[in-house]
Amino acid sequence: MNLKDLANSLGLSPTTVSRALNGYPEVAEETRRRVTEAAARLNYRPNTLAKRLATGRAMAIGHVIPISTGHEIVNPVFTDFIAGAGEVYSRAGYDLVLSIVPDSEEERTYREIHSKGNVDGVIVHAPVRNDPRIALLHELGLPFVVHGRATGTALPYSWLDLNNNRAFERATRFLLDLGHRRIALVNGIETMDFAIRRREGYKQALAAQGVAADPALMVSGEMTEAQGYDTARRLLALPAPPTALLTSSLLSAMGVRRAVEEAGLRMGRDISIVTHDDELGYLRNGAEVPIFTATRSSVRAAGRRAAAMLLRMIASGDDGPHHELLEAVLVVGGSTGPAPPAA
Amino acid sequence: MNLKDLANSLGLSPTTVSRALNGYPEVAEETRRRVTEAAARLNYRPNTLAKRLATGRAMAIGHVIPISTGHEIVNPVFTDFIAGAGEVYSRAGYDLVLSIVPDSEEERTYREIHSKGNVDGVIVHAPVRNDPRIALLHELGLPFVVHGRATGTALPYSWLDLNNNRAFERATRFLLDLGHRRIALVNGIETMDFAIRRREGYKQALAAQGVAADPALMVSGEMTEAQGYDTARRLLALPAPPTALLTSSLLSAMGVRRAVEEAGLRMGRDISIVTHDDELGYLRNGAEVPIFTATRSSVRAAGRRAAAMLLRMIASGDDGPHHELLEAVLVVGGSTGPAPPAA
DNA sequence: ACCAGAATTCAAAGCGCTTTGAAGGCCGGG
DNA sequence: CCCGGCCTTCAAAGCGCTTTGAATTCTGGT
C-alpha cells in the first residue's frame, strides 16, 4: 500500500492525498476526511525512505559513540541520557541512530554521517577541553548540541550542561559548614570537561574558607566501584586521613562506602560522604531518604532537554548558539554529619 | 557532489559510475580505476537516503526499547549488548536505530517501523514467556533475532542465548561440592525468561544432590545493589540463614556483600557468594583475580554475535531459524570457600 | 448569464541513486 | 571485407514521496 495505490483507491491524485495527509490548507475538508479515513482503514504508512529523499530531511538524530581501548564512554550515564533523548525523538517522529565506532574513526564517521545525509543533527557526548569535534561539526555545517561544555573552544556552539562547578562548590561548602577541613575529592577522569569544573568548584569553596587544597586529597580516575574502593582505602591510610569525601558518581561512592565500612568506620558519623547522583534508572540513591548526601540532577532529564533543544534548532533553522545550564539540588542523606573532633 | 556531478566531471554516465563504484563486473578496469580515484579525490559519498530508496534496503537494524513505569529495560546489560551489536553494524555499513517508546506503544512501534520501511531487521530484547512480539514479527515478516529465548512460543524463531540453566546449575553444584546445603538464590525478575531458566538450573543441581529447595531461600526482584542488600539482610536474619548466595548480577552481589560485611561476616570464609558476571564495560569483577566467584559471559560479545547472525540472515535471505547457545565459564574468585561447620 | 478570483485538484518534475534494456565499439572467423 | 558476438557504455525508467505550476471547478458579484 503506497501513496499511489491509496490515491487510486480514492479516485484522487497522489498530490491531493499527500497534501491531505500532511495538513496542507488547500485541500477541502471533506476530501481530507475521506483521505485520512481511508489511510487509517487501509493501514497506510508513508515510506520513510521516500519521504526523506523527497524532503531532504533525514528525520533522524545521530549519536556517535567512540569505543576506545581506554576510557569507556559506553557507560551508565550515557545510557540514561540516550534514553531521555530517545523519548523525545520518538514523540517527534525522529529516529535515533547510534554509531558505535573505534575512536580512531570518529572523525571519519562524522564526515560520513554528514555526506551520506542520514541524520539532521547530532548530539556530542563527553566533551573534553578544546574538543576537536566542535570545529569539525562547524565545518560540516551539521546542527549539533553538546552535552557538557568544551572549554577552550573559540567557536560558538550550543550546549546543555549541568552546573558542575556550582554543584561541587555547594557540596564542598556544605561539608565545610559541618566543620570538615580535610575533604577529599574522588573525581572522574580530568580530561573530561565536567571533571575539571567539579574540581574548580571544590577548590573555590575551599579557598573561600581559606582552607588549603591538599593535592594528596585530590584523586581522579574512572568512576567505578573498584576505583572508589581503592582510592578510599589509600586515602584512609594517610597519616592525616580525610574526614569527608566527595565523589563523582554513585558507583564510586559505593566503593568508598565499602572501604569505609571495612575500616570499621561508620558513614555519617566517623566520616562523611557526598556524591554526585545522576539519578540513573537502575542505580538509585535510596528510596525516600537518600543513602548518600548528594548533588542530584537527572541525566535522563538532561537527555530530554538536549534533544528538545536540538530539534527546536533543526525545526527553526536557527543555529543558535543556545545554552542551558542545569542546577543540581543538594539532597541531604545519611552519609554526612559534623566533623568528628580532631583526633 | 552527487553521482551526476561526479559522472559529468568524468565525462561518463551515472550508470557507469554507479557500477564502477559498486563493483559490477561489466565495467572496464581502467574506467573503474579512474572513477574510484575521482570519487576519492572529490570526496564523493553516495547519499544514503537515495541509495536506500533505490535498493529497497534500509541498511539499518532496529532495536525497540520499551520504557515502562515498572521494570527498567534501559539497564547496563542492555547498554553493553547494544555496544557489541553496534560495532558489528558499523563495520558492515549498517545503522543502528534505537526506538525508545512507552511499552504501551511497543506493538504499534514494531508495525510502524516495518511499514515505514526504515529498518531491515530487528533485535528483540529481554524476552518473556510466550512473548507476544514473536508472533507479531512473524506476521510482519520482518527478520529478527531474539537475545534470549521465549519459551512457550510455538513459532520458530532465531535466537542467541546464554545457557542460563547450565550456568546456574554449575554454580549451584560448585557450592554443593564445597559442602553448602543452604544456598540462596537472589534472582532477577522471574517473568524474564532468563531468570526462569536460572532458577531451573539451580533447582536441578539441588535435586541432583537430594537437597530440598527451600522457598524461603529463593528471592527474585530487580537486580540492583539496594535489592541485593535488602534481600541478603533478610536472608541472614532467618533462623537458619544460608551459607551461600547465588546472585544474578554483579550489582546485586555488591549489595549482598555489603549486607554480609555489615553483619560482621567475612565473604569466602563465613559465607560464600557466586554471581553471574556479564563482563560489563564499567562494572568489572576485579582485575586479575576475580573478587567474586562467577559464571562469566560477556554480554557485549553476545551483542556482536546476535548482530552478526541477523546480518547474515538478511544478506542471505534465509530466515532460519538459527540458534546459538553460549556457555558461561565458571571463574573462581575470592568470594567462595568451604561451608563453615554447622553451627 | 458572465466573469474574476478563490478554492480545489491534478500532471509532472524532481530528490539521488540503481537497474533494465538497448546501443556502440571492437574482435576474430569465415 | 563482412558479420555475429562480446565488451563496455549509456539512456531512461523506477524507487515512493513532495512540490511547483497549471488546470479545473466553484463562488459570488454584476
PDB file of C-alpha atoms in Angstrom, chain A residues 36-139:
ATOM      1  CA  THR A  36      -7.463  10.195   6.420  1.00  0.00           C
ATOM      2  CA  GLU A  37     -10.249   7.733   6.958  1.00  0.00           C
ATOM      3  CA  ALA A  38      -9.124   5.592   4.042  1.00  0.00           C
ATOM      4  CA  ALA A  39      -5.493   5.808   5.134  1.00  0.00           C
ATOM      5  CA  ALA A  40      -6.395   4.555   8.563  1.00  0.00           C
ATOM      6  CA  ARG A  41      -8.626   1.827   7.218  1.00  0.00           C
ATOM      7  CA  LEU A  42      -6.055   0.563   4.729  1.00  0.00           C
ATOM      8  CA  ASN A  43      -3.296   0.933   7.276  1.00  0.00           C
ATOM      9  CA  TYR A  44      -1.279   3.165   5.036  1.00  0.00           C
ATOM     10  CA  ARG A  45       2.102   4.402   6.291  1.00  0.00           C
ATOM     11  CA  PRO A  46       4.206   6.646   4.113  1.00  0.00           C
ATOM     12  CA  ASN A  47       7.537   5.077   3.292  1.00  0.00           C
ATOM     13  CA  THR A  48      10.102   6.848   5.394  1.00  0.00           C
ATOM     14  CA  LEU A  49      12.882   6.441   2.900  1.00  0.00           C
ATOM     15  CA  ALA A  50      10.949   8.040   0.083  1.00  0.00           C
ATOM     16  CA  LYS A  51       9.751  10.807   2.301  1.00  0.00           C
ATOM     17  CA  ARG A  52      13.238  11.540   3.437  1.00  0.00           C
ATOM     18  CA  LEU A  53      14.627  11.632  -0.019  1.00  0.00           C
ATOM     19  CA  ALA A  54      11.888  13.912  -1.252  1.00  0.00           C
ATOM     20  CA  THR A  55      12.068  16.346   1.613  1.00  0.00           C
ATOM     21  CA  GLY A  56      15.788  16.188   2.122  1.00  0.00           C
ATOM     22  CA  ARG A  57      15.270  15.787   5.822  1.00  0.00           C
ATOM     23  CA  ALA A  58      16.513  12.583   7.360  1.00  0.00           C
ATOM     24  CA  MET A  59      14.178  12.763  10.342  1.00  0.00           C
ATOM     25  CA  ALA A  60      16.923  11.252  12.432  1.00  0.00           C
ATOM     26  CA  ILE A  61      19.424  12.399  15.012  1.00  0.00           C
ATOM     27  CA  GLY A  62      22.834  10.819  15.313  1.00  0.00           C
ATOM     28  CA  HIS A  63      24.805   9.943  18.407  1.00  0.00           C
ATOM     29  CA  VAL A  64      28.355   8.893  17.717  1.00  0.00           C
ATOM     30  CA  ILE A  65      29.839   6.780  20.449  1.00  0.00           C
ATOM     31  CA  PRO A  66      33.514   6.035  20.258  1.00  0.00           C
ATOM     32  CA  ILE A  67      34.632   2.803  21.795  1.00  0.00           C
ATOM     33  CA  SER A  68      38.159   3.267  22.862  1.00  0.00           C
ATOM     34  CA  THR A  69      40.543   0.770  24.273  1.00  0.00           C
ATOM     35  CA  GLY A  70      40.962   3.152  27.168  1.00  0.00           C
ATOM     36  CA  HIS A  71      38.134   5.198  28.572  1.00  0.00           C
ATOM     37  CA  GLU A  72      34.695   3.688  28.240  1.00  0.00           C
ATOM     38  CA  ILE A  73      32.073   6.042  27.050  1.00  0.00           C
ATOM     39  CA  VAL A  74      29.534   3.271  26.811  1.00  0.00           C
ATOM     40  CA  ASN A  75      28.675   3.788  30.414  1.00  0.00           C
ATOM     41  CA  PRO A  76      25.573   4.031  32.535  1.00  0.00           C
ATOM     42  CA  VAL A  77      25.375   7.785  32.326  1.00  0.00           C
ATOM     43  CA  PHE A  78      25.406   7.635  28.610  1.00  0.00           C
ATOM     44  CA  THR A  79      22.634   5.082  28.609  1.00  0.00           C
ATOM     45  CA  ASP A  80      20.290   7.144  30.662  1.00  0.00           C
ATOM     46  CA  PHE A  81      20.987  10.223  28.611  1.00  0.00           C
ATOM     47  CA  ILE A  82      20.156   8.336  25.438  1.00  0.00           C
ATOM     48  CA  ALA A  83      17.002   7.019  26.990  1.00  0.00           C
ATOM     49  CA  GLY A  84      15.846  10.534  27.773  1.00  0.00           C
ATOM     50  CA  ALA A  85      16.743  11.843  24.342  1.00  0.00           C
ATOM     51  CA  GLY A  86      15.132   8.848  22.697  1.00  0.00           C
ATOM     52  CA  GLU A  87      11.787   9.534  24.303  1.00  0.00           C
ATOM     53  CA  VAL A  88      11.766  13.000  22.812  1.00  0.00           C
ATOM     54  CA  TYR A  89      12.804  11.807  19.385  1.00  0.00           C
ATOM     55  CA  SER A  90      10.103   9.166  19.282  1.00  0.00           C
ATOM     56  CA  ARG A  91       7.413  11.621  20.132  1.00  0.00           C
ATOM     57  CA  ALA A  92       8.633  13.989  17.445  1.00  0.00           C
ATOM     58  CA  GLY A  93       8.775  11.246  14.841  1.00  0.00           C
ATOM     59  CA  TYR A  94      12.534  11.252  14.710  1.00  0.00           C
ATOM     60  CA  ASP A  95      14.785   8.231  14.692  1.00  0.00           C
ATOM     61  CA  LEU A  96      17.809   7.892  16.903  1.00  0.00           C
ATOM     62  CA  VAL A  97      20.749   6.466  15.061  1.00  0.00           C
ATOM     63  CA  LEU A  98      23.631   5.261  17.084  1.00  0.00           C
ATOM     64  CA  SER A  99      27.080   4.855  15.593  1.00  0.00           C
ATOM     65  CA  ILE A 100      29.443   2.781  17.660  1.00  0.00           C
ATOM     66  CA  VAL A 101      32.919   3.208  16.222  1.00  0.00           C
ATOM     67  CA  PRO A 102      36.551   2.838  17.244  1.00  0.00           C
ATOM     68  CA  ASP A 103      37.654   6.269  18.378  1.00  0.00           C
ATOM     69  CA  SER A 104      40.255   6.391  15.646  1.00  0.00           C
ATOM     70  CA  GLU A 105      37.368   6.559  13.217  1.00  0.00           C
ATOM     71  CA  GLU A 106      35.318   9.124  14.989  1.00  0.00           C
ATOM     72  CA  GLU A 107      36.158  11.984  12.669  1.00  0.00           C
ATOM     73  CA  ARG A 108      35.612   9.886   9.585  1.00  0.00           C
ATOM     74  CA  THR A 109      32.266   8.824  10.976  1.00  0.00           C
ATOM     75  CA  TYR A 110      31.085  12.380  11.456  1.00  0.00           C
ATOM     76  CA  ARG A 111      32.106  13.265   7.932  1.00  0.00           C
ATOM     77  CA  GLU A 112      30.434  10.236   6.548  1.00  0.00           C
ATOM     78  CA  ILE A 113      27.272  10.640   8.536  1.00  0.00           C
ATOM     79  CA  HIS A 114      27.039  14.087   7.086  1.00  0.00           C
ATOM     80  CA  SER A 115      27.810  13.437   3.446  1.00  0.00           C
ATOM     81  CA  LYS A 116      25.642  10.360   3.459  1.00  0.00           C
ATOM     82  CA  GLY A 117      22.889  12.580   4.726  1.00  0.00           C
ATOM     83  CA  ASN A 118      21.266  10.188   7.103  1.00  0.00           C
ATOM     84  CA  VAL A 119      20.858  12.483  10.066  1.00  0.00           C
ATOM     85  CA  ASP A 120      19.709  16.045  10.514  1.00  0.00           C
ATOM     86  CA  GLY A 121      21.830  16.742  13.530  1.00  0.00           C
ATOM     87  CA  VAL A 122      23.953  15.160  16.208  1.00  0.00           C
ATOM     88  CA  ILE A 123      24.488  15.248  19.925  1.00  0.00           C
ATOM     89  CA  VAL A 124      28.077  15.385  21.091  1.00  0.00           C
ATOM     90  CA  HIS A 125      28.868  13.414  24.216  1.00  0.00           C
ATOM     91  CA  ALA A 126      31.535  13.732  26.838  1.00  0.00           C
ATOM     92  CA  PRO A 127      33.341  16.812  25.595  1.00  0.00           C
ATOM     93  CA  VAL A 128      36.936  17.381  26.595  1.00  0.00           C
ATOM     94  CA  ARG A 129      38.870  20.623  26.715  1.00  0.00           C
ATOM     95  CA  ASN A 130      39.363  22.017  23.227  1.00  0.00           C
ATOM     96  CA  ASP A 131      37.252  19.272  21.833  1.00  0.00           C
ATOM     97  CA  PRO A 132      38.104  18.891  18.140  1.00  0.00           C
ATOM     98  CA  ARG A 133      34.637  17.703  17.264  1.00  0.00           C
ATOM     99  CA  ILE A 134      33.228  21.182  17.597  1.00  0.00           C
ATOM    100  CA  ALA A 135      35.368  22.648  14.850  1.00  0.00           C
ATOM    101  CA  LEU A 136      34.655  19.612  12.730  1.00  0.00           C
ATOM    102  CA  LEU A 137      30.898  19.943  13.057  1.00  0.00           C
ATOM    103  CA  HIS A 138      31.115  23.628  12.349  1.00  0.00           C
ATOM    104  CA  GLU A 139      32.992  22.882   9.191  1.00  0.00           C
TER     105      GLU A 139
END
